[in-house]
Coordinates of C-alpha atoms and ligand atoms in Angstrom, one line a residue:
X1 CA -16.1 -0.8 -5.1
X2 CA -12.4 -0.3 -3.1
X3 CA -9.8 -1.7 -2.9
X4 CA -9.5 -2.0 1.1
X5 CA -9.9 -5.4 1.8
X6 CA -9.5 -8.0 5.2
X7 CA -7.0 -10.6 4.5
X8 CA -5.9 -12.8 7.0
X9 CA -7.8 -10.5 9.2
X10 CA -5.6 -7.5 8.7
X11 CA -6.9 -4.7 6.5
X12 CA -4.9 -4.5 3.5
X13 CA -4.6 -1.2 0.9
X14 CA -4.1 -3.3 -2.7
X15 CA -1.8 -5.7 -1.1
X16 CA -0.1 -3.7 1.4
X17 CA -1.1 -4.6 4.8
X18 CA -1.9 -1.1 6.9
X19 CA 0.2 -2.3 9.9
X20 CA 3.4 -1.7 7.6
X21 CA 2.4 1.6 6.4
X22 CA 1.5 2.6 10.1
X23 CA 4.9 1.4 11.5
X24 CA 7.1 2.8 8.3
X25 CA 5.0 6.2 7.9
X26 CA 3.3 6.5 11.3
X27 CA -0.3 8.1 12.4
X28 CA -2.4 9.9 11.4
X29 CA -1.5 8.9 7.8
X30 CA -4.0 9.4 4.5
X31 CA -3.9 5.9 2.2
X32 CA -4.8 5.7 -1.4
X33 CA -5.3 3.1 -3.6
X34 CA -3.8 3.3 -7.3
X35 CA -6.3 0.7 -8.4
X36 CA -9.3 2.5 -7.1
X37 CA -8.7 5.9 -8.6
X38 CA -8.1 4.5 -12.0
X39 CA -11.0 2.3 -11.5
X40 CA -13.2 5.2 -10.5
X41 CA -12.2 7.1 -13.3
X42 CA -12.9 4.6 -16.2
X43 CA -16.3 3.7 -14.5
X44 CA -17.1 7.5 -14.6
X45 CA -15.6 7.8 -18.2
X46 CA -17.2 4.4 -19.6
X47 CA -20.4 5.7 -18.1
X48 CA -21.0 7.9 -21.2
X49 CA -18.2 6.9 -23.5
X50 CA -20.4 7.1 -26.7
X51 CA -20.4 11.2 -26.4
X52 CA -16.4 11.2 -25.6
X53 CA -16.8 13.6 -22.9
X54 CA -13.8 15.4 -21.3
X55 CA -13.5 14.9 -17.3
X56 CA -11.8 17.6 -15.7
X57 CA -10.7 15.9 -11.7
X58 CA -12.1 18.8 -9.6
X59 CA -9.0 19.1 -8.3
X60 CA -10.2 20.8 -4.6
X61 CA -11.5 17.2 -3.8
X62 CA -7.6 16.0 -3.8
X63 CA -4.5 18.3 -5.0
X64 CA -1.6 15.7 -4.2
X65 CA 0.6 15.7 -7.5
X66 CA 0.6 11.9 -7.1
X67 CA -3.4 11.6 -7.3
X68 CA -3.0 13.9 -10.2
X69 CA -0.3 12.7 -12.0
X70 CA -2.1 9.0 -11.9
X71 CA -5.6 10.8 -13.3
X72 CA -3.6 12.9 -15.7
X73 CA -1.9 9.1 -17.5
X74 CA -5.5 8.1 -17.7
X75 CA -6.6 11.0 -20.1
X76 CA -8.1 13.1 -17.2
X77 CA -8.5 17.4 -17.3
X78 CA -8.6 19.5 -14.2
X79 CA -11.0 22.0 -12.6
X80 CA -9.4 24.3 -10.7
X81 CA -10.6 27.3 -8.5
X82 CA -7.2 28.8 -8.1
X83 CA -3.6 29.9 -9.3
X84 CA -2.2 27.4 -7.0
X85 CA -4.2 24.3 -7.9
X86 CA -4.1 25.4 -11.5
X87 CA 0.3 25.3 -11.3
X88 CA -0.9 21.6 -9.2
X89 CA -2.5 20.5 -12.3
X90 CA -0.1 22.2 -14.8
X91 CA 2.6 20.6 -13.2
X92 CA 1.4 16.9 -12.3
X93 CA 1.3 16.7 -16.6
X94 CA -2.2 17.8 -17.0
X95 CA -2.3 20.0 -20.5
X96 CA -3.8 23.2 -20.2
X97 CA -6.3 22.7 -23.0
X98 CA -8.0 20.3 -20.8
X99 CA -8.1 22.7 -17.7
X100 CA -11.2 24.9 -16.9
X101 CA -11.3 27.6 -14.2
X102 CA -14.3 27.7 -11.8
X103 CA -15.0 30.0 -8.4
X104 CA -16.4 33.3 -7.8
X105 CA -13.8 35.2 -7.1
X106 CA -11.0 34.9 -10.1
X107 CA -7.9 37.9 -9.4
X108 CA -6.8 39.5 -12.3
X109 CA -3.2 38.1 -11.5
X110 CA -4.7 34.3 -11.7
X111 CA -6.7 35.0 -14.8
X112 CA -3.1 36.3 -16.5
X113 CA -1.2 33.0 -15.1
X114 CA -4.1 31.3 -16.7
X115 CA -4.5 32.6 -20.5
X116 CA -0.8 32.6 -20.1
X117 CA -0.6 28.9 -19.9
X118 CA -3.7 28.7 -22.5
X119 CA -6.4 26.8 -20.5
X120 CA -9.5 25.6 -22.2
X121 CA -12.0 27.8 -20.6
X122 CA -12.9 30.4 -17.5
X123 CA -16.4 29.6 -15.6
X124 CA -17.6 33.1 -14.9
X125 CA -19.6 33.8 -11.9
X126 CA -20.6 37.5 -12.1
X127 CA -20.9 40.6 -14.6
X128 CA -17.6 42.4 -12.8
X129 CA -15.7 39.1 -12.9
X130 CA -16.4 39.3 -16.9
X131 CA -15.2 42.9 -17.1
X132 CA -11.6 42.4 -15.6
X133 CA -11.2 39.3 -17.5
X134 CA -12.1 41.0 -21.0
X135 CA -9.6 44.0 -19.8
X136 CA -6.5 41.1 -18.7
X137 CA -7.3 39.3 -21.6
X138 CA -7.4 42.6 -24.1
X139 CA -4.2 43.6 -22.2
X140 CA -2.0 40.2 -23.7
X141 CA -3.6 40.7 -26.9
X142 CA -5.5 37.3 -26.5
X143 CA -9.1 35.9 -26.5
X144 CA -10.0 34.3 -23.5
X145 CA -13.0 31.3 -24.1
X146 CA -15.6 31.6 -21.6
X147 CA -18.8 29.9 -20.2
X148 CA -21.1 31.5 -18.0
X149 CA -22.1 29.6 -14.9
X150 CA -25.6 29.6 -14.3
X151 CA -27.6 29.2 -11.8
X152 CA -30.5 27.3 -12.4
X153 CA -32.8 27.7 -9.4
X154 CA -32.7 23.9 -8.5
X155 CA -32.5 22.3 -4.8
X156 CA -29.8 19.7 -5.0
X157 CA -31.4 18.7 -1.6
X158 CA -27.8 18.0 -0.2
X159 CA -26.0 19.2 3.0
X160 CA -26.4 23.3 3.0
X161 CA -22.9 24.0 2.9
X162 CA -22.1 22.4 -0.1
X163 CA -25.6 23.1 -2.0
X164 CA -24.8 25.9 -4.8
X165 CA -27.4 25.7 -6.9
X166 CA -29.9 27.4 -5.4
X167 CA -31.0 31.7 -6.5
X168 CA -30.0 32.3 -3.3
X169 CA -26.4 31.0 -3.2
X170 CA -23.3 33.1 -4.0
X171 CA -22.4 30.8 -7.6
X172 CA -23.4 31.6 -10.8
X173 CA -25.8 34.0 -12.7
X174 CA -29.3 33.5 -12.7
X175 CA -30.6 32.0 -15.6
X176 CA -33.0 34.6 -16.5
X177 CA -30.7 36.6 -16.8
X178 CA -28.5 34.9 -19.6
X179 CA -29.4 36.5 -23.0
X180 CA -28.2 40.1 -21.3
X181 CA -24.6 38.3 -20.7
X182 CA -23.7 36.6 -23.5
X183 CA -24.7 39.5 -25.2
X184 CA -22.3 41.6 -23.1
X185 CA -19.9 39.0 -23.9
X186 CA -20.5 39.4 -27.7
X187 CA -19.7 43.3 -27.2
X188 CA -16.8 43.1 -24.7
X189 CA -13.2 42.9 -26.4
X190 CA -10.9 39.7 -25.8
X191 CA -13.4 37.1 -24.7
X192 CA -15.5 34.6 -26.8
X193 CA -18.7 32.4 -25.5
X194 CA -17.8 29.1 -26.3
X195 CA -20.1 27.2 -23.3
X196 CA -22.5 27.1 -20.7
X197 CA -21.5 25.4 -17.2
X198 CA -23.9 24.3 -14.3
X199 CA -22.5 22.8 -11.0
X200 CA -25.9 22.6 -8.6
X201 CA -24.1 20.9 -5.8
X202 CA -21.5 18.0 -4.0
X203 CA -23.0 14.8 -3.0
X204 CA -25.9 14.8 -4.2
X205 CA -27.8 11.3 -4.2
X206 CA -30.6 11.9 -6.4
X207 CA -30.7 11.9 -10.0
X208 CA -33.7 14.5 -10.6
X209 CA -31.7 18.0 -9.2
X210 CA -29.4 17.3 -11.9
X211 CA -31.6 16.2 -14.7
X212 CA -33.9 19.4 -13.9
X213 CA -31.3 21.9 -14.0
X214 CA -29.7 20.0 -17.2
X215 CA -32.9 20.6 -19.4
X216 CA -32.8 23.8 -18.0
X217 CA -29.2 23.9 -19.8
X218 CA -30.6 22.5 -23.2
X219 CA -33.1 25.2 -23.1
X220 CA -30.7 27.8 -22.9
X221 CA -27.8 26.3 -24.8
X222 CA -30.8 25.9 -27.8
X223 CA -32.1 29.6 -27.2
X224 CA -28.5 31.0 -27.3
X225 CA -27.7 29.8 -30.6
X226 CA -30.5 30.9 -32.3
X227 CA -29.2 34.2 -30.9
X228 CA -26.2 33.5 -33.0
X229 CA -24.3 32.7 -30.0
X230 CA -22.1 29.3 -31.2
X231 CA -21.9 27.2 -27.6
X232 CA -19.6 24.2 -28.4
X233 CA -19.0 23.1 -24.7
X234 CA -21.7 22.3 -21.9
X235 CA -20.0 21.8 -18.7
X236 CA -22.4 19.6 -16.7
X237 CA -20.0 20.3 -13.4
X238 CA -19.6 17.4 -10.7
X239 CA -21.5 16.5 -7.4
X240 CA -22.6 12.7 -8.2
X241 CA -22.4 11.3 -4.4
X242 CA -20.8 8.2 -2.9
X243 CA -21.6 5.9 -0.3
X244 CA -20.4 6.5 2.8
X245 CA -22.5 4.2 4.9
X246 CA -21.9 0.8 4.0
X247 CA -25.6 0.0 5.3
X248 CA -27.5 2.8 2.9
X249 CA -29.0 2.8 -0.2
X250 CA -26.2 3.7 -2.1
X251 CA -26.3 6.9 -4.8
X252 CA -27.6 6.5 -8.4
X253 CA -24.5 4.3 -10.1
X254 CA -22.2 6.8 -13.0
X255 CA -23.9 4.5 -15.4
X256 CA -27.4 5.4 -14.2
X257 CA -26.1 9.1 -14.3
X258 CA -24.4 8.6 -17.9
X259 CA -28.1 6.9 -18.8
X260 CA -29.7 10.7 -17.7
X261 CA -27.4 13.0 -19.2
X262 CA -27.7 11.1 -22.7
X263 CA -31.2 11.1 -22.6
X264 CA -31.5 15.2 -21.8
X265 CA -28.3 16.3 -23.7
X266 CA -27.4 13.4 -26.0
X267 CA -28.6 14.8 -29.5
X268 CA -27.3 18.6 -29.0
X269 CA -23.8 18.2 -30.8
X270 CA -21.9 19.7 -27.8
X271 CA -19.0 18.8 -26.3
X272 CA -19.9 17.7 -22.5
X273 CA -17.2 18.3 -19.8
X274 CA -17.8 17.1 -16.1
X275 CA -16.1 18.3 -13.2
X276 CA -16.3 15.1 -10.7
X277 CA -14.2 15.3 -7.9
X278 CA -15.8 13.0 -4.8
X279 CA -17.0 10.3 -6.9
X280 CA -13.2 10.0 -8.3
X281 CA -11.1 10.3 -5.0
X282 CA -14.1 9.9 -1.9
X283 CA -13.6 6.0 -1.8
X284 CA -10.0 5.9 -2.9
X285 CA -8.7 7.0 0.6
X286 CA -8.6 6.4 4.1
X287 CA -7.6 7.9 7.5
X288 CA -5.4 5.6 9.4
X289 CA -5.2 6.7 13.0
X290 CA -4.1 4.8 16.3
X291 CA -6.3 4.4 19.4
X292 CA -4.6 6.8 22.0
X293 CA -6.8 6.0 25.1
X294 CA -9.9 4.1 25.5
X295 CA -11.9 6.1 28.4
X296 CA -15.0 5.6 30.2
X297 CA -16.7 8.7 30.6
X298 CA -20.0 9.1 33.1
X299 CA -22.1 6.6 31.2
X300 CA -20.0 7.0 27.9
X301 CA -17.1 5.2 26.6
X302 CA -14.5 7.4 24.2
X303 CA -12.3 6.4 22.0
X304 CA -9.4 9.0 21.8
X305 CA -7.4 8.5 18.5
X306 CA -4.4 10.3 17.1
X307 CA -6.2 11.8 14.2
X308 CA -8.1 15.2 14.8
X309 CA -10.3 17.3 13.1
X310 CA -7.7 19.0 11.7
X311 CA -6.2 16.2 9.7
X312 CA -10.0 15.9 8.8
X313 CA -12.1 18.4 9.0
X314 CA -15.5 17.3 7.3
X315 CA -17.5 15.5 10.3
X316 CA -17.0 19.1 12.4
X317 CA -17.7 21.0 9.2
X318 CA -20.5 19.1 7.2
X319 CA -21.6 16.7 10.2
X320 CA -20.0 14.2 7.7
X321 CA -20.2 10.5 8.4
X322 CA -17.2 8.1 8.1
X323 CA -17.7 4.4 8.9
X324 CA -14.8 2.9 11.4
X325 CA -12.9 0.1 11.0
X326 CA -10.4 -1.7 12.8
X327 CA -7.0 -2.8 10.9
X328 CA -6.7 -6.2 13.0
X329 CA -10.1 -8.1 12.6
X330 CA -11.0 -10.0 15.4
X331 CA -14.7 -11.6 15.0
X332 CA -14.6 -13.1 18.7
X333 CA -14.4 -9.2 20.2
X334 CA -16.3 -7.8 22.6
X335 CA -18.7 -4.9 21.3
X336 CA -18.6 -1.2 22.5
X337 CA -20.9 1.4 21.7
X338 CA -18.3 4.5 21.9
X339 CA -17.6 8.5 20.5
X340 CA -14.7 8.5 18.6
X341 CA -13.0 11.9 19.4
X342 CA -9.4 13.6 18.4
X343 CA -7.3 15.2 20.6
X344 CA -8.1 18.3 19.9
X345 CA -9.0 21.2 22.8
X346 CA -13.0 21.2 20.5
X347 CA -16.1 19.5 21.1
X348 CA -16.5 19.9 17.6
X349 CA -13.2 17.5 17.2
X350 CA -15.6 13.9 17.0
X351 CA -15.7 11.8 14.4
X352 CA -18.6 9.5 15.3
X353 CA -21.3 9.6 18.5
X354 CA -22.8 6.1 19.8
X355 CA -21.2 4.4 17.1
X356 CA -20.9 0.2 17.6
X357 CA -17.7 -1.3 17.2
X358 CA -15.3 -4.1 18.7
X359 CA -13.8 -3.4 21.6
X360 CA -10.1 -1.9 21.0
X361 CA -7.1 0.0 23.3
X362 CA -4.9 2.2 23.0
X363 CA -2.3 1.2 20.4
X364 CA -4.5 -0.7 18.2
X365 CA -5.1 0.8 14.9
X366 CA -8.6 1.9 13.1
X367 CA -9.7 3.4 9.4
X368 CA -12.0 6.1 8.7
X369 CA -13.0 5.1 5.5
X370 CA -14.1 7.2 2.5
X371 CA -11.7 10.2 3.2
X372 CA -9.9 10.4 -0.6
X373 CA -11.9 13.8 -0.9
X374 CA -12.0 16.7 0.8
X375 CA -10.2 15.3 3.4
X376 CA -5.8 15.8 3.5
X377 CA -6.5 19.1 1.3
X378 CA -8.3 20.5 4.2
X379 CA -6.1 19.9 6.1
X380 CA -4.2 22.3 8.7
X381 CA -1.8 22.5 11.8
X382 CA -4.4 23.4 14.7
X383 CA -3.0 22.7 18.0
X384 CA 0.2 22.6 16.3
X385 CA -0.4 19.8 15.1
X386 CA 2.3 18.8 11.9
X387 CA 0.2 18.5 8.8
X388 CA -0.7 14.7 7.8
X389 CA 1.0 12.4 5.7
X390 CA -0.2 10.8 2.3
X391 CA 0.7 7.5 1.4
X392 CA -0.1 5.9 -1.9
X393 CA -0.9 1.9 -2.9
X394 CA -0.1 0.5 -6.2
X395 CA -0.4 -3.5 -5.6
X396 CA 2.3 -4.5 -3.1
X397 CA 4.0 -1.4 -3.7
X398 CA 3.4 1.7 -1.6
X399 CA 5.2 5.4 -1.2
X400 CA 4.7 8.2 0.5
X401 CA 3.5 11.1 -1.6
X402 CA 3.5 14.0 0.9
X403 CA 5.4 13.4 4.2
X404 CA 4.8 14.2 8.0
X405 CA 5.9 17.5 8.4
X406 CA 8.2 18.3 11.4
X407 CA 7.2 20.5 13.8
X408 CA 10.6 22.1 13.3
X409 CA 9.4 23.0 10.0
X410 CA 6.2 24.4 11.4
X411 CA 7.3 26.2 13.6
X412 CA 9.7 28.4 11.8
X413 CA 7.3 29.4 9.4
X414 CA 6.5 32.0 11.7
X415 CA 9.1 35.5 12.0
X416 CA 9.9 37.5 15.1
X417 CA 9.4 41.2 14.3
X418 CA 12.1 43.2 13.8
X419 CA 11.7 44.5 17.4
X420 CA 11.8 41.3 19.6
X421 CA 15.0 40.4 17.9
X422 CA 17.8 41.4 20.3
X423 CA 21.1 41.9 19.2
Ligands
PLP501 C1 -16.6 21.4 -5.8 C2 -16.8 21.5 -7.3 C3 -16.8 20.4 -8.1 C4 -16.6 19.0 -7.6 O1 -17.7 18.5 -6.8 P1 -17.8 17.0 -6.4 O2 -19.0 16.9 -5.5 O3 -16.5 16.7 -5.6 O4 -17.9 16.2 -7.6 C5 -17.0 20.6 -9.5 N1 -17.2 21.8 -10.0 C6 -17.2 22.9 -9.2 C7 -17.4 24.2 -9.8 C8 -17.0 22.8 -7.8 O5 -17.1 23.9 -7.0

C-alpha cells in the first residue's frame, strides 16, 4: 500500500497535489511519501516483532539524509557498502552500534573510519578481506566483531544482475568452506566471530530461495557453536520483492516472510538483523516527469518525456518495469499504445515498449511509479544532464530534500590543466 492517490482526478503525494510540486520544483523530480516509508517500515518490523529483530535500511536502495533521518526516528540501523554511505548513515542520526558493513571490497581506510566510529559488525566477503581487517583493527588496539557472509549455493531465481547467492557469484564464501574461517578468525589477532550473514539476492518473489539458504544458516550457525564458536547475530540480509505491476501476483506479504523465518530460525536464541532496502523505499517513491513531445514514428507512437535514463537507470540496466501514470486523470481519453523514451542520444534510454495509456501531449505530466529504490542514488549527469531533484511528502506538507543541480555547478566540476590555462 502507497500513499499516491487520485483525488479530484489529480494524483496527489499524501495531500500534496503533484501539479504543485512540478510547478514549484520542476521535472524530472523524485517524490516520496513520509507516510509510506514509516508505514513500510513498521509492516516489515511488526512482521516478526516477537524476536525484536534489528533492521538495518540497506542504505544503497536510498542515501538521501531525509529518507534516513525519517527511518533512523523510527528505530531503524543501516547497512552500508561504503565509507561514504556509512558518514550518510552516521550523520542522518543513525548510531553506529546499529550499523553493519557489507560489500566485497572493504579498503583498509574505510574499515579504520568504521571501528573508529564503533559500528556493530563488518560482513566479510573473502579470506584477504579478513587479513587487512585483523591487521587495521590490531593497529588501533581494537577488536573488530565480524560475520562471515556465506554463500549458500541457492538460486534466488531473480534478475541475473542482482542474483548473489549463487557459487558462482562474486559475494560471500562458500559454505563448505566455513569451519576453516572461523577458525582462522579464532587465530587472527583483533577480530571476534560474533555472526553469520546471508543476502542471496534483490527482489526476490518467492519465499523458498530464502527459506533454503536460511536452514542452511541454522545448520551452520548450530555446527559453529559446538565448535566453541559463540554466534550471537544471524544476519538474514534483504531482497523481499515488491510489486511493480499493479496487475501481478504480488510477492509473498513481510508477514508471510516473518511467518518463515520464525519457523526456520525462531528457537536458536540469536539475535536476527535484516538488511531490507527495496521493500522499505521501492513503493515510497515516484519519478515525476513531463511529456516533451508526443511523436508518431513509422507505425509507432513515442512518448518523449523529460526524465532519462540517467535520472533512472534501472529499466536500461535490469530491463526493470515501472507502471505509468498520468497526474491529471481523465477517464473520457482516448487510448494510445506508445514507448515511453528519454531524451537521451541511447536506445537503451526507454522506459516502457507497447505500453497502453490515455492519450497525452507534450506538457502534460506522468509518474513512473515504484522508483523510491535504486532509483535517484543511481543517478548521474549523462548528456549533461543536472542531477535530479528529491522532494519529500509529509501530509500537506512537502520539501525539497536534494535540489536540481545547476548546470553551472556541473560544469565546473571539471579543471583545465595547467597547460590550457593562458595567462
Ligand atoms: C543490496 C543489498 C541489500 C538490500 O537488498 P534489497 O533487495 O533492496 O532488500 C541488503 N544486503 C546486502 C548485502 C545488499 O548488497
Amino acid at each position: 500500500m502507497d500513499h499516491f492517490t487520485y483525488k479530484n482526478d489529480i494524483l496527489h503525494a499524501e495531500d500534496v497535489a503533484l501539479t504543485t510540486i512540478a510547478q514549484a520544483v520542476g521535472t524530472p523530480v523524485y517524490v516520496y511519501s513520509h507516510a509510506t516509508l514509516t508505514r513500510h517500515y513498521r509492516v516489515f518490523r511488526d512482521a516478526f516483532k516477537a524476536l525484536n529483530p534489528l533492521i538495518c535500511f540497506a542504505v544503497k536502495a536510498n542515501s538521501n539524509q531525509a529518507v534516513l533521518a525519517t527511518l533512523a526516528r523510527e528505530g531503524a540501523g543501516a547497512d552500508v557498502v561504503s565509507k561514504g554511505e556509512l558518514m550518510r548513515a552516521l550523520r542522518a542520526g543513525i548510531p553506529a552500534e546499529k550499523i553493519v558493513f557489507s560489500g566485497v571490497g572493504k579498503t583498509a581506510d574505510e574499515m579504520e573510519y568504521a571501528l573508529k566510529a564503533g559500528i556493530k559488525q563488518f560482513n566479510v566477503e573473502s579470506e584477504p578481506e579478513l587479513e587487512v581487517l585483523s591487521a587495521v583493527a590490531t593497529r588501533m588496539e581494537q577488536t573488530a566483531p565480524v560475520s562471515i557472509r556465506v554463500n549458500p549455493d541457492v538460486d534466488a531465481k531473480t534478475h541475473a544482475k542482482i542474483s548473489t547467492g549463487k557459487a558462482e557469484n562474486k559475494f560471500g564464501i562458500s559454505w563448505t568452506r566455513v569451519d576453516e574461517i572461523y577458525a582462522k578468525i579464532a587465530a587472527l589477532p583483533g577480530l571476534v566471530a560474533t555472526g553469520v550473514d546471508v543476502h542471496i539476492g534483490s527482489q526476490l518473489t518467492d519465499l523458498a530461495p530464502f527459506r533454503e539458504a536460511f536452514i542452511r544458516v541454522v545448520d551452520l550457525v548450530k555446527h559453529l557453536r559446538a565448535n566453541g564458536h559463540d554466534i550471537r547475530h544471524i544476519d538474514l540480509g534483504g531482497g523481499l520483492g515488491i510489486p511493480y505491476v499493479a496487475e501481478e501476483k504480488a510477492p509473498p506479504l513481510p508477514a508471510e516472510y516473518g511467518q518463515m523465518v520464525i519457523d526456520v530460525l525462531g528457537d536458536l536464541d540469536c539475535e536476527l538483523i535484516f538488511e531490507p532496502g527495496r521493500l522499505i523505499a521501492g513503493n515510497a517513491g515516484v519519478l515525476l516527469t513531463e511529456v516533451i513531445y508526443r511523436k508518431e514514428g513509422e507505425g509507432k507512437t513515442f512518448y518523449i518525456v523529460d526524465a532519462a535514463m540517467n535520472d533512472l537507470a534501472r529499466p536500461a540496466m535490469y530491463d526493470a518495469h515501472h507502471d505509468f501514470f498520468p497526474v491529471k486523470r481523465d477517464t473520457d481519453a482516448e487510448m494510445d499504445v506508445a514507448d515511453f523514451v528519454g531524451p537521451i542520444c541511447e536506445s537503451g534510454d526507454t522506459f516502457a515498449k507497447g505500453r497502453k495509456t490515455p492519450r497525452l501531449q507534450g506538457g502534460d505530466l506522468m509518474i513512473m511509479k515504484s522508483c523510491g529504490a535504486y532509483g535517484a542514488v543511481m543517478s548521474s549527469t549523462y548528456n549533461t544532464r543536472p542531477l535530479v531533484a528529491e522532494v519529500m511528502v509529509k501530509g500537506d506538507q512537502y520539501a525539497v530534500i536534494r535540489p536540481r543541480q545547476s548546470l553551472e555547478e556541473l560544469i565546473s566540476l571539471d579543471c583545465l590543466p595547467h597547460w590550457e590555462i593562458v595567462s
